[in-house]
Coordinates of C-alpha atoms in Angstrom, one line a residue:
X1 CA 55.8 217.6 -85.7
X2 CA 55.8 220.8 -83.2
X3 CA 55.3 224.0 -85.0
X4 CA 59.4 225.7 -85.0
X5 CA 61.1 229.0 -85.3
X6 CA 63.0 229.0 -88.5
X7 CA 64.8 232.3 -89.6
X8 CA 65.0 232.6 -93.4
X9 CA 68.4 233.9 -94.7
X10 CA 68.1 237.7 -95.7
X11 CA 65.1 238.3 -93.5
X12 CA 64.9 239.3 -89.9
X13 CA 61.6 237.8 -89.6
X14 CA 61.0 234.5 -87.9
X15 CA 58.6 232.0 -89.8
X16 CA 56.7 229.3 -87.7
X17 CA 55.8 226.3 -89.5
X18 CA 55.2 222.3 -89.0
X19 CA 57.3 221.0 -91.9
X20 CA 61.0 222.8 -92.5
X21 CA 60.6 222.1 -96.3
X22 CA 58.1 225.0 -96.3
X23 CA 60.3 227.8 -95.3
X24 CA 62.8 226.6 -97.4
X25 CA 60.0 226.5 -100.1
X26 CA 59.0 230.3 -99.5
X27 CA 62.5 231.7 -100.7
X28 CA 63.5 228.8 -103.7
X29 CA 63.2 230.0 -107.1
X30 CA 62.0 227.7 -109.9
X31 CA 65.3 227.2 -111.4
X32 CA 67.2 226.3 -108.4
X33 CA 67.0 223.0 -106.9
X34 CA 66.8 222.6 -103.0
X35 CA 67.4 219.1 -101.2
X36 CA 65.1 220.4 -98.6
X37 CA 62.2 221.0 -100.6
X38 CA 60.3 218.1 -102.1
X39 CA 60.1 218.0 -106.1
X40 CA 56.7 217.6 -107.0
X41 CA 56.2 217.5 -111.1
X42 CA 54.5 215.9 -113.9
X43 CA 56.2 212.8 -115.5
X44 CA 57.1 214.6 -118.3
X45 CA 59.3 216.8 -115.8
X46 CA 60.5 213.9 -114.2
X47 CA 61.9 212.3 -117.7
X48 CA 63.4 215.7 -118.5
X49 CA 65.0 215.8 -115.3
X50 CA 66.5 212.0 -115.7
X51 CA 67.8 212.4 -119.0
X52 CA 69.9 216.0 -118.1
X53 CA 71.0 213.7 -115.8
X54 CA 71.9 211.1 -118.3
X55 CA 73.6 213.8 -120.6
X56 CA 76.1 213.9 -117.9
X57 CA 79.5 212.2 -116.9
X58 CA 79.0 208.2 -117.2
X59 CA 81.3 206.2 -115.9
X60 CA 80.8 202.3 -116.3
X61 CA 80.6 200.5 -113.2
X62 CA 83.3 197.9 -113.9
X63 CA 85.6 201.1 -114.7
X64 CA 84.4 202.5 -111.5
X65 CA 85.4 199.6 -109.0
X66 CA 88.9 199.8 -110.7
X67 CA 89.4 203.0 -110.1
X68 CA 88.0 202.5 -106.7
X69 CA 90.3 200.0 -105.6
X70 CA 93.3 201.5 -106.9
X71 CA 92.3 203.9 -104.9
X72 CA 92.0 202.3 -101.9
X73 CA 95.4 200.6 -102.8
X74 CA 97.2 203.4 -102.7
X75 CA 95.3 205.3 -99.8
X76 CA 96.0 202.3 -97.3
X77 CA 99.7 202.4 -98.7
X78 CA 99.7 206.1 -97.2
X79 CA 98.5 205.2 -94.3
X80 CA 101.1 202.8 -93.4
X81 CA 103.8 204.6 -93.9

């Protein structure tokens, strides 16, 4: 990959770099999660990370499609009117 001009937000300096992830790397702070910038951790991270994911809203799938296609029911409905 050609090396680019990327301007980082709050600076008026212009970074050159191969990979976009690293200027997005230069400004992230540990607690905040950027899809940009790979997440490179131990597996003990990794777990941590999966179950605050799993301490989240859980919707079973079968409750899911339902809702889905009552969804879609009533959206195409909508549109035909």
């Amino acid at each position: 990959m050609p090396n680019k001009q990327y301007k980082i937000e709050n600076d008026n300096t212009l970074n050159v770099v191969s990979e976009p992830a690293v200027a997005y790397h230069t400004k992230v702070t540990t607690n905040s999660w950027n899809p940009n910038v790979p997440f490179c951790g131990t597996q003990e991270e990794w777990w941590e990370h999966f179950h605050r994911i799993e301490e989240g809203e859980f919707t079973p799938l079968e409750e899911a499609n339902r809702e889905f296609e009552l969804w879609k029911k009533e959206y195409l409905a909508s549109r035909l009117k």
